[in-house]
C-alpha atoms as an extended CHARMM CRD file, in Angstrom:
* protein
*
       243  EXT
         1         1  MET       CA              4.8130000000      -11.8870000000        5.4680000000  PROA      1               0.0000000000
         2         2  LYS       CA              3.2100000000       -8.3340000000        5.1810000000  PROA      2               0.0000000000
         3         3  SER       CA              2.4070000000       -5.9690000000        8.1660000000  PROA      3               0.0000000000
         4         4  LEU       CA             -1.2540000000       -6.3280000000        8.9030000000  PROA      4               0.0000000000
         5         5  LEU       CA             -1.2310000000       -4.0580000000       11.9930000000  PROA      5               0.0000000000
         6         6  GLU       CA              1.2170000000       -1.3410000000       13.1680000000  PROA      6               0.0000000000
         7         7  THR       CA              1.4660000000        1.2740000000       16.0140000000  PROA      7               0.0000000000
         8         8  ILE       CA              3.8120000000        4.0440000000       15.9810000000  PROA      8               0.0000000000
         9         9  ASP       CA              4.7490000000        5.7890000000       19.0270000000  PROA      9               0.0000000000
        10        10  LEU       CA              1.3490000000        5.0570000000       20.5510000000  PROA      10              0.0000000000
        11        11  ARG       CA              0.2150000000        7.1080000000       23.6460000000  PROA      11              0.0000000000
        12        12  LYS       CA             -2.7680000000        7.1020000000       25.7380000000  PROA      12              0.0000000000
        13        13  THR       CA             -3.3570000000        9.4590000000       28.7880000000  PROA      13              0.0000000000
        14        14  TYR       CA             -6.5460000000        9.1470000000       31.2060000000  PROA      14              0.0000000000
        15        15  ARG       CA             -7.6030000000       12.0090000000       33.4750000000  PROA      15              0.0000000000
        16        16  VAL       CA             -8.2330000000       10.6580000000       36.7680000000  PROA      16              0.0000000000
        17        17  GLY       CA             -9.5370000000       13.4990000000       38.9880000000  PROA      17              0.0000000000
        18        18  LYS       CA             -6.7620000000       16.1790000000       38.6700000000  PROA      18              0.0000000000
        19        19  VAL       CA             -3.9510000000       13.7770000000       37.7080000000  PROA      19              0.0000000000
        20        20  ASP       CA             -2.9040000000       12.5840000000       34.1870000000  PROA      20              0.0000000000
        21        21  VAL       CA             -2.3490000000        8.9560000000       34.0820000000  PROA      21              0.0000000000
        22        22  GLU       CA             -0.1210000000        7.6770000000       31.0700000000  PROA      22              0.0000000000
        23        23  ALA       CA             -1.3700000000        4.3590000000       30.2910000000  PROA      23              0.0000000000
        24        24  LEU       CA              0.6940000000        3.8860000000       27.2120000000  PROA      24              0.0000000000
        25        25  ARG       CA              4.0940000000        5.5240000000       26.7150000000  PROA      25              0.0000000000
        26        26  GLY       CA              5.3210000000        5.2480000000       23.1720000000  PROA      26              0.0000000000
        27        27  VAL       CA              4.2970000000        1.8250000000       21.9420000000  PROA      27              0.0000000000
        28        28  SER       CA              5.5370000000        0.8950000000       18.5550000000  PROA      28              0.0000000000
        29        29  LEU       CA              5.0940000000       -2.5450000000       17.1770000000  PROA      29              0.0000000000
        30        30  ARG       CA              4.1130000000       -4.5760000000       14.0600000000  PROA      30              0.0000000000
        31        31  ILE       CA              1.8510000000       -7.5330000000       13.7640000000  PROA      31              0.0000000000
        32        32  ARG       CA              2.2860000000       -9.6850000000       10.5330000000  PROA      32              0.0000000000
        33        33  GLU       CA             -0.5050000000      -11.4340000000        8.7270000000  PROA      33              0.0000000000
        34        34  GLY       CA             -0.7980000000      -14.9150000000       10.1100000000  PROA      34              0.0000000000
        35        35  GLU       CA              0.9900000000      -14.3600000000       13.4620000000  PROA      35              0.0000000000
        36        36  LEU       CA             -0.2330000000      -15.7650000000       16.6610000000  PROA      36              0.0000000000
        37        37  ALA       CA              1.1640000000      -13.2930000000       19.4980000000  PROA      37              0.0000000000
        38        38  ALA       CA              0.6740000000      -12.7720000000       23.0960000000  PROA      38              0.0000000000
        39        39  VAL       CA              0.8790000000       -9.3610000000       24.8040000000  PROA      39              0.0000000000
        40        40  MET       CA              1.4910000000      -10.1100000000       28.5790000000  PROA      40              0.0000000000
        41        41  GLY       CA              2.0660000000       -8.1320000000       31.4910000000  PROA      41              0.0000000000
        42        42  PRO       CA              0.7780000000       -7.4810000000       35.0420000000  PROA      42              0.0000000000
        43        43  SER       CA             -2.4970000000       -5.5040000000       35.8390000000  PROA      43              0.0000000000
        44        44  GLY       CA             -1.9620000000       -1.9100000000       35.1190000000  PROA      44              0.0000000000
        45        45  CYS       CA              0.8190000000       -2.2760000000       32.5920000000  PROA      45              0.0000000000
        46        46  GLY       CA             -1.3500000000       -0.8920000000       29.6580000000  PROA      46              0.0000000000
        47        47  LYS       CA             -2.1770000000       -4.1510000000       27.6680000000  PROA      47              0.0000000000
        48        48  SER       CA             -6.0210000000       -3.5690000000       27.9560000000  PROA      48              0.0000000000
        49        49  SER       CA             -5.6920000000        0.1420000000       26.7780000000  PROA      49              0.0000000000
        50        50  LEU       CA             -3.4690000000       -1.1960000000       23.8750000000  PROA      50              0.0000000000
        51        51  MET       CA             -6.1210000000       -3.8550000000       22.8750000000  PROA      51              0.0000000000
        52        52  HSD       CA             -9.0710000000       -1.2750000000       23.0820000000  PROA      52              0.0000000000
        53        53  ILE       CA             -6.9990000000        0.9880000000       20.8290000000  PROA      53              0.0000000000
        54        54  LEU       CA             -6.0750000000       -1.9710000000       18.4490000000  PROA      54              0.0000000000
        55        55  GLY       CA             -9.7820000000       -2.8390000000       18.3380000000  PROA      55              0.0000000000
        56        56  ALA       CA            -10.6840000000        0.7890000000       17.2020000000  PROA      56              0.0000000000
        57        57  MET       CA            -12.9680000000        1.0320000000       20.5960000000  PROA      57              0.0000000000
        58        58  THR       CA            -10.6860000000        3.8940000000       21.9680000000  PROA      58              0.0000000000
        59        59  LYS       CA             -8.7580000000        6.5740000000       20.0840000000  PROA      59              0.0000000000
        60        60  PRO       CA             -5.1920000000        7.1830000000       21.3700000000  PROA      60              0.0000000000
        61        61  THR       CA             -3.9240000000       10.4160000000       22.5370000000  PROA      61              0.0000000000
        62        62  SER       CA             -1.2490000000       10.4770000000       20.1420000000  PROA      62              0.0000000000
        63        63  GLY       CA              0.5730000000        8.2650000000       17.7980000000  PROA      63              0.0000000000
        64        64  LYS       CA             -0.6000000000        6.1050000000       14.9070000000  PROA      64              0.0000000000
        65        65  VAL       CA             -2.6600000000        2.8120000000       14.3580000000  PROA      65              0.0000000000
        66        66  LEU       CA             -2.3310000000        1.3520000000       10.8830000000  PROA      66              0.0000000000
        67        67  ILE       CA             -4.7050000000       -1.4710000000        9.9320000000  PROA      67              0.0000000000
        68        68  GLU       CA             -3.6520000000       -2.8200000000        6.3280000000  PROA      68              0.0000000000
        69        69  SER       CA             -1.8270000000        0.4420000000        6.1370000000  PROA      69              0.0000000000
        70        70  ARG       CA             -4.8490000000        2.6170000000        6.9530000000  PROA      70              0.0000000000
        71        71  ASP       CA             -4.0920000000        5.1380000000        9.8490000000  PROA      71              0.0000000000
        72        72  ILE       CA             -7.4110000000        4.6660000000       12.0030000000  PROA      72              0.0000000000
        73        73  ALA       CA             -6.3710000000        7.4260000000       14.5770000000  PROA      73              0.0000000000
        74        74  GLY       CA             -8.0830000000       10.1550000000       12.6490000000  PROA      74              0.0000000000
        75        75  MET       CA            -11.1100000000        8.2420000000       11.4380000000  PROA      75              0.0000000000
        76        76  THR       CA            -14.7440000000        9.4720000000       12.4020000000  PROA      76              0.0000000000
        77        77  ASP       CA            -16.7800000000        7.1290000000       14.6670000000  PROA      77              0.0000000000
        78        78  THR       CA            -18.6340000000        5.7730000000       11.4160000000  PROA      78              0.0000000000
        79        79  GLU       CA            -15.5080000000        4.6580000000        9.9790000000  PROA      79              0.0000000000
        80        80  LEU       CA            -14.3730000000        3.2000000000       13.1560000000  PROA      80              0.0000000000
        81        81  THR       CA            -17.4940000000        1.2360000000       13.5690000000  PROA      81              0.0000000000
        82        82  ALA       CA            -16.9210000000       -0.1020000000       10.0640000000  PROA      82              0.0000000000
        83        83  ILE       CA            -13.4120000000       -1.1760000000       10.9750000000  PROA      83              0.0000000000
        84        84  ARG       CA            -14.8580000000       -2.9040000000       14.1500000000  PROA      84              0.0000000000
        85        85  GLN       CA            -17.4270000000       -4.7350000000       12.1160000000  PROA      85              0.0000000000
        86        86  HSD       CA            -15.3140000000       -5.9230000000        9.1590000000  PROA      86              0.0000000000
        87        87  LYS       CA            -11.8080000000       -6.1150000000       10.1550000000  PROA      87              0.0000000000
        88        88  ILE       CA            -11.6370000000       -7.1390000000       13.9790000000  PROA      88              0.0000000000
        89        89  GLY       CA            -13.0640000000      -10.0220000000       15.8820000000  PROA      89              0.0000000000
        90        90  PHE       CA            -13.1060000000       -9.8750000000       19.6760000000  PROA      90              0.0000000000
        91        91  VAL       CA            -13.0530000000      -12.5530000000       22.2160000000  PROA      91              0.0000000000
        92        92  PHE       CA            -13.4560000000      -11.5120000000       25.9740000000  PROA      92              0.0000000000
        93        93  GLN       CA            -12.7690000000      -13.0730000000       29.2220000000  PROA      93              0.0000000000
        94        94  LYS       CA            -16.6770000000      -12.8070000000       29.7520000000  PROA      94              0.0000000000
        95        95  PHE       CA            -18.4590000000      -14.6480000000       26.8990000000  PROA      95              0.0000000000
        96        96  ASN       CA            -20.9990000000      -11.9330000000       26.4560000000  PROA      96              0.0000000000
        97        97  LEU       CA            -23.5680000000      -14.2310000000       24.8040000000  PROA      97              0.0000000000
        98        98  LEU       CA            -27.1400000000      -13.1720000000       24.6540000000  PROA      98              0.0000000000
        99        99  PRO       CA            -28.9950000000      -15.3960000000       27.0930000000  PROA      99              0.0000000000
       100       100  THR       CA            -32.2340000000      -15.6880000000       25.2600000000  PROA      100             0.0000000000
       101       101  LEU       CA            -30.6400000000      -16.8770000000       21.9570000000  PROA      101             0.0000000000
       102       102  THR       CA            -29.2620000000      -20.4090000000       21.0550000000  PROA      102             0.0000000000
       103       103  ALA       CA            -25.7180000000      -20.7290000000       20.4390000000  PROA      103             0.0000000000
       104       104  ARG       CA            -26.3390000000      -20.6630000000       16.6460000000  PROA      104             0.0000000000
       105       105  GLY       CA            -28.5810000000      -17.5950000000       17.3070000000  PROA      105             0.0000000000
       106       106  ASN       CA            -25.8110000000      -15.6550000000       18.9290000000  PROA      106             0.0000000000
       107       107  ILE       CA            -23.4000000000      -16.5830000000       15.9530000000  PROA      107             0.0000000000
       108       108  ASP       CA            -25.9680000000      -15.6830000000       13.4080000000  PROA      108             0.0000000000
       109       109  ALA       CA            -26.8780000000      -12.2510000000       15.2220000000  PROA      109             0.0000000000
       110       110  ALA       CA            -23.2220000000      -11.3390000000       14.9720000000  PROA      110             0.0000000000
       111       111  ARG       CA            -22.7270000000      -12.4380000000       11.3140000000  PROA      111             0.0000000000
       112       112  TYR       CA            -26.0140000000      -10.4520000000       10.4990000000  PROA      112             0.0000000000
       113       113  ILE       CA            -24.4920000000       -7.3030000000       11.8830000000  PROA      113             0.0000000000
       114       114  LYS       CA            -21.3830000000       -7.7480000000        9.9020000000  PROA      114             0.0000000000
       115       115  GLY       CA            -23.4390000000       -8.0910000000        6.8200000000  PROA      115             0.0000000000
       116       116  ALA       CA            -23.6610000000      -12.0310000000        6.1850000000  PROA      116             0.0000000000
       117       117  LYS       CA            -26.2200000000      -12.6010000000        3.5040000000  PROA      117             0.0000000000
       118       118  SER       CA            -26.8040000000      -16.2250000000        4.0640000000  PROA      118             0.0000000000
       119       119  ARG       CA            -27.2490000000      -18.5470000000        7.1940000000  PROA      119             0.0000000000
       120       120  HSD       CA            -25.1630000000      -21.3600000000        5.3780000000  PROA      120             0.0000000000
       121       121  ASP       CA            -21.5640000000      -20.9660000000        5.2470000000  PROA      121             0.0000000000
       122       122  GLU       CA            -18.8770000000      -23.4490000000        4.6550000000  PROA      122             0.0000000000
       123       123  HSD       CA            -16.2410000000      -21.5860000000        6.4600000000  PROA      123             0.0000000000
       124       124  LEU       CA            -18.5040000000      -21.3780000000        9.6340000000  PROA      124             0.0000000000
       125       125  ALA       CA            -19.3540000000      -25.2360000000        9.3200000000  PROA      125             0.0000000000
       126       126  GLU       CA            -15.3730000000      -25.6810000000        9.4480000000  PROA      126             0.0000000000
       127       127  ILE       CA            -15.0880000000      -23.4120000000       12.4030000000  PROA      127             0.0000000000
       128       128  LEU       CA            -17.8790000000      -25.3510000000       14.3070000000  PROA      128             0.0000000000
       129       129  LYS       CA            -16.2360000000      -28.7670000000       13.5130000000  PROA      129             0.0000000000
       130       130  LEU       CA            -12.7530000000      -27.4290000000       14.7190000000  PROA      130             0.0000000000
       131       131  LEU       CA            -14.2480000000      -26.0010000000       17.9790000000  PROA      131             0.0000000000
       132       132  MET       CA            -16.1980000000      -29.1430000000       18.4490000000  PROA      132             0.0000000000
       133       133  ILE       CA            -19.4480000000      -27.3430000000       18.9770000000  PROA      133             0.0000000000
       134       134  GLU       CA            -21.5640000000      -28.6620000000       15.8820000000  PROA      134             0.0000000000
       135       135  ASP       CA            -24.0650000000      -30.5020000000       18.1170000000  PROA      135             0.0000000000
       136       136  LYS       CA            -24.4630000000      -27.4960000000       20.6550000000  PROA      136             0.0000000000
       137       137  MET       CA            -26.0890000000      -25.0270000000       18.2420000000  PROA      137             0.0000000000
       138       138  GLY       CA            -29.4150000000      -25.5520000000       19.4140000000  PROA      138             0.0000000000
       139       139  ARG       CA            -28.5970000000      -24.8070000000       23.1960000000  PROA      139             0.0000000000
       140       140  LYS       CA            -28.8590000000      -21.6630000000       24.9920000000  PROA      140             0.0000000000
       141       141  PRO       CA            -25.8140000000      -20.2380000000       26.9260000000  PROA      141             0.0000000000
       142       142  SER       CA            -27.2750000000      -21.6450000000       30.3100000000  PROA      142             0.0000000000
       143       143  GLU       CA            -27.2070000000      -25.0370000000       29.0180000000  PROA      143             0.0000000000
       144       144  LEU       CA            -23.6670000000      -24.8460000000       28.0030000000  PROA      144             0.0000000000
       145       145  SER       CA            -20.4750000000      -25.2780000000       30.1700000000  PROA      145             0.0000000000
       146       146  GLY       CA            -17.9910000000      -22.3290000000       30.6180000000  PROA      146             0.0000000000
       147       147  GLY       CA            -15.7220000000      -23.9820000000       27.8880000000  PROA      147             0.0000000000
       148       148  GLU       CA            -18.5660000000      -24.4060000000       25.5920000000  PROA      148             0.0000000000
       149       149  GLN       CA            -19.6210000000      -20.8680000000       25.9180000000  PROA      149             0.0000000000
       150       150  GLN       CA            -16.1860000000      -19.6960000000       25.2310000000  PROA      150             0.0000000000
       151       151  ARG       CA            -15.7810000000      -21.7800000000       22.0710000000  PROA      151             0.0000000000
       152       152  VAL       CA            -19.1870000000      -20.2160000000       20.9440000000  PROA      152             0.0000000000
       153       153  ALA       CA            -17.8350000000      -16.7840000000       21.5210000000  PROA      153             0.0000000000
       154       154  ILE       CA            -14.9080000000      -17.6540000000       19.5140000000  PROA      154             0.0000000000
       155       155  ALA       CA            -16.9810000000      -18.8750000000       16.6500000000  PROA      155             0.0000000000
       156       156  ARG       CA            -18.9480000000      -15.8610000000       16.7450000000  PROA      156             0.0000000000
       157       157  ALA       CA            -15.7120000000      -13.6280000000       16.4790000000  PROA      157             0.0000000000
       158       158  VAL       CA            -14.3030000000      -15.5090000000       13.6800000000  PROA      158             0.0000000000
       159       159  ALA       CA            -17.2370000000      -16.6380000000       11.5420000000  PROA      159             0.0000000000
       160       160  THR       CA            -17.1080000000      -13.6150000000        9.2980000000  PROA      160             0.0000000000
       161       161  LYS       CA            -13.1110000000      -13.8870000000        8.7990000000  PROA      161             0.0000000000
       162       162  PRO       CA            -11.7930000000      -10.9160000000       10.4540000000  PROA      162             0.0000000000
       163       163  ALA       CA             -8.4130000000       -9.8130000000        9.5130000000  PROA      163             0.0000000000
       164       164  ILE       CA             -7.4330000000       -9.6810000000       13.0700000000  PROA      164             0.0000000000
       165       165  LEU       CA             -8.6530000000      -11.6260000000       16.2100000000  PROA      165             0.0000000000
       166       166  LEU       CA             -8.2740000000       -9.7370000000       19.6550000000  PROA      166             0.0000000000
       167       167  ALA       CA             -8.8580000000      -11.9950000000       22.6980000000  PROA      167             0.0000000000
       168       168  ASP       CA             -8.6720000000      -10.2990000000       26.1420000000  PROA      168             0.0000000000
       169       169  GLU       CA             -7.8210000000      -12.7950000000       28.8550000000  PROA      169             0.0000000000
       170       170  PRO       CA             -9.7430000000      -15.5370000000       26.9560000000  PROA      170             0.0000000000
       171       171  THR       CA             -9.2620000000      -18.2140000000       29.7430000000  PROA      171             0.0000000000
       172       172  GLY       CA             -9.5710000000      -16.2230000000       32.6990000000  PROA      172             0.0000000000
       173       173  SER       CA            -13.0700000000      -17.5280000000       33.4030000000  PROA      173             0.0000000000
       174       174  LEU       CA            -12.1070000000      -21.1740000000       32.7290000000  PROA      174             0.0000000000
       175       175  ASP       CA            -10.5910000000      -24.1600000000       34.5660000000  PROA      175             0.0000000000
       176       176  SER       CA             -7.3370000000      -25.5230000000       33.5200000000  PROA      176             0.0000000000
       177       177  LYS       CA             -8.7800000000      -28.2540000000       31.3510000000  PROA      177             0.0000000000
       178       178  ASN       CA            -11.1030000000      -25.9040000000       29.4000000000  PROA      178             0.0000000000
       179       179  SER       CA             -8.2940000000      -23.5500000000       29.1940000000  PROA      179             0.0000000000
       180       180  GLU       CA             -6.0980000000      -25.9670000000       27.6010000000  PROA      180             0.0000000000
       181       181  ILE       CA             -8.7360000000      -26.8940000000       25.0750000000  PROA      181             0.0000000000
       182       182  VAL       CA             -9.4170000000      -23.2210000000       24.1070000000  PROA      182             0.0000000000
       183       183  LEU       CA             -5.8920000000      -22.4030000000       23.6490000000  PROA      183             0.0000000000
       184       184  ASN       CA             -5.1520000000      -25.4260000000       21.4290000000  PROA      184             0.0000000000
       185       185  MET       CA             -8.1510000000      -24.3180000000       19.3410000000  PROA      185             0.0000000000
       186       186  PHE       CA             -6.6280000000      -20.7670000000       19.0720000000  PROA      186             0.0000000000
       187       187  ARG       CA             -3.4790000000      -22.3890000000       17.7310000000  PROA      187             0.0000000000
       188       188  GLU       CA             -5.4240000000      -24.4990000000       15.2670000000  PROA      188             0.0000000000
       189       189  LEU       CA             -7.2970000000      -21.3580000000       14.0840000000  PROA      189             0.0000000000
       190       190  ASN       CA             -4.0910000000      -19.7220000000       13.3050000000  PROA      190             0.0000000000
       191       191  ARG       CA             -2.4510000000      -22.7710000000       11.8180000000  PROA      191             0.0000000000
       192       192  LYS       CA             -5.5320000000      -24.0790000000        9.6300000000  PROA      192             0.0000000000
       193       193  PHE       CA             -6.8530000000      -20.7090000000        8.6210000000  PROA      193             0.0000000000
       194       194  ARG       CA             -3.8640000000      -18.4390000000        8.9560000000  PROA      194             0.0000000000
       195       195  GLN       CA             -6.0540000000      -16.1550000000       11.2460000000  PROA      195             0.0000000000
       196       196  THR       CA             -4.0960000000      -13.3440000000       12.8310000000  PROA      196             0.0000000000
       197       197  ILE       CA             -4.4450000000      -13.4890000000       16.6090000000  PROA      197             0.0000000000
       198       198  ILE       CA             -3.2850000000      -11.2350000000       19.3890000000  PROA      198             0.0000000000
       199       199  LEU       CA             -3.8300000000      -12.6280000000       22.9260000000  PROA      199             0.0000000000
       200       200  VAL       CA             -3.8280000000      -10.3290000000       25.8710000000  PROA      200             0.0000000000
       201       201  THR       CA             -3.0150000000      -11.8690000000       29.2160000000  PROA      201             0.0000000000
       202       202  HSD       CA             -1.2600000000      -11.7460000000       32.6350000000  PROA      202             0.0000000000
       203       203  ASN       CA             -0.8860000000      -15.6270000000       32.6870000000  PROA      203             0.0000000000
       204       204  PRO       CA              2.5620000000      -16.8090000000       31.5440000000  PROA      204             0.0000000000
       205       205  GLU       CA              1.2140000000      -20.3310000000       30.8640000000  PROA      205             0.0000000000
       206       206  LEU       CA             -0.8600000000      -18.8630000000       27.9470000000  PROA      206             0.0000000000
       207       207  VAL       CA              2.4110000000      -17.6310000000       25.9400000000  PROA      207             0.0000000000
       208       208  THR       CA              3.6210000000      -21.4700000000       25.4110000000  PROA      208             0.0000000000
       209       209  TYR       CA              0.6730000000      -21.6930000000       22.9000000000  PROA      209             0.0000000000
       210       210  THR       CA              1.9770000000      -18.6830000000       20.8740000000  PROA      210             0.0000000000
       211       211  ASP       CA              4.8200000000      -17.8320000000       18.4730000000  PROA      211             0.0000000000
       212       212  ARG       CA              5.6040000000      -14.5010000000       19.7310000000  PROA      212             0.0000000000
       213       213  LEU       CA              5.5890000000      -12.8410000000       23.1350000000  PROA      213             0.0000000000
       214       214  ILE       CA              5.4210000000       -8.9570000000       23.7770000000  PROA      214             0.0000000000
       215       215  GLU       CA              6.0660000000       -8.1570000000       27.2460000000  PROA      215             0.0000000000
       216       216  MET       CA              4.5090000000       -4.7450000000       28.5980000000  PROA      216             0.0000000000
       217       217  ARG       CA              5.3490000000       -3.0210000000       31.8800000000  PROA      217             0.0000000000
       218       218  ASP       CA              4.6700000000        0.7680000000       32.9620000000  PROA      218             0.0000000000
       219       219  GLY       CA              2.8700000000        1.4730000000       29.4000000000  PROA      219             0.0000000000
       220       220  MET       CA              5.7480000000        0.4990000000       27.3930000000  PROA      220             0.0000000000
       221       221  ILE       CA              7.1280000000       -2.6260000000       25.7350000000  PROA      221             0.0000000000
       222       222  LEU       CA              9.6770000000       -4.3290000000       27.8030000000  PROA      222             0.0000000000
       223       223  SER       CA             10.6570000000       -7.0860000000       25.5680000000  PROA      223             0.0000000000
       224       224  ASP       CA              9.5980000000       -8.7990000000       22.0810000000  PROA      224             0.0000000000
       225       225  ASN       CA             10.8960000000      -12.0970000000       21.0080000000  PROA      225             0.0000000000
       226       226  ASP       CA              9.8020000000      -11.3480000000       17.3850000000  PROA      226             0.0000000000
       227       227  PRO       CA             11.1120000000      -14.0840000000       15.3250000000  PROA      227             0.0000000000
       228       228  PHE       CA             11.2690000000      -11.9320000000       12.1920000000  PROA      228             0.0000000000
       229       229  PRO       CA             12.5680000000       -8.4530000000       13.1540000000  PROA      229             0.0000000000
       230       230  TRP       CA             12.3070000000       -5.3230000000       11.0150000000  PROA      230             0.0000000000
       231       231  ASP       CA             15.1520000000       -3.3230000000        9.9830000000  PROA      231             0.0000000000
       232       232  ILE       CA             15.3220000000        0.4560000000       10.4740000000  PROA      232             0.0000000000
       233       233  GLN       CA             13.6930000000        0.9590000000        6.9530000000  PROA      233             0.0000000000
       234       234  GLY       CA             10.7520000000       -1.1350000000        7.7780000000  PROA      234             0.0000000000
       235       235  GLU       CA             11.8750000000       -4.0720000000        5.8860000000  PROA      235             0.0000000000
       236       236  LEU       CA             11.4640000000       -7.5270000000        7.1090000000  PROA      236             0.0000000000
       237       237  VAL       CA             14.8700000000       -9.1210000000        8.1210000000  PROA      237             0.0000000000
       238       238  GLN       CA             14.9880000000      -12.7240000000        7.1000000000  PROA      238             0.0000000000
       239       239  PRO       CA             16.6710000000      -14.9580000000        9.3710000000  PROA      239             0.0000000000
       240       240  ALA       CA             20.2520000000      -16.2070000000        8.2590000000  PROA      240             0.0000000000
       241       241  ARG       CA             20.1770000000      -19.7420000000        6.8380000000  PROA      241             0.0000000000
       242       242  SER       CA             22.7870000000      -22.1580000000        8.3980000000  PROA      242             0.0000000000
       243       243  LEU       CA             25.2370000000      -23.8890000000        6.1240000000  PROA      243             0.0000000000
């Protein structure tokens, strides 16, 4: 598995009044293609700042962010917009669906912005079937349950096959039943389509659905149970085979 996303000594400092606040203090990690990973930590630990930088929405104060080996830290705003459009999908706690459009209209609007030329797409049809919302496409957000709205938001995010899907507290607005449905669907997206997914959360129950847990505290990585660690030269260390 190759490295899809990498950060090197990532740091982010915000100016709050006359005080400098270090949100990230030297975060280095690698995410491989096809991974389903969770970044977990309490509020204020830096995980949202990390997600915004990984999603090319905010520039770091220092350090590097590599997506498919390209350093995005020094890119222009136009180049960063292109990265957001073509390489990254976003799912947020607030569904951010346009209330005047149907579910299909919301998905098609996102696909149009990202350059899709046709309304008919076999991949999208598979996604809608997997998320069990084929029969919801003609409804507006106000006519959908919270879980259904989140599934539409997921379909919108992955319809154009982004290299990376970032989900920020994706079940924070859902009850336990809908949370379980949505998390199982993230896992199915990862298993069936090898979609690389990074879930950002403070909820420890969410991490049982992922393969890898990255714990953050005070702007640093506290622990990382990476099942395939990298050696000092940056090569993948294969697990030893039992005899």
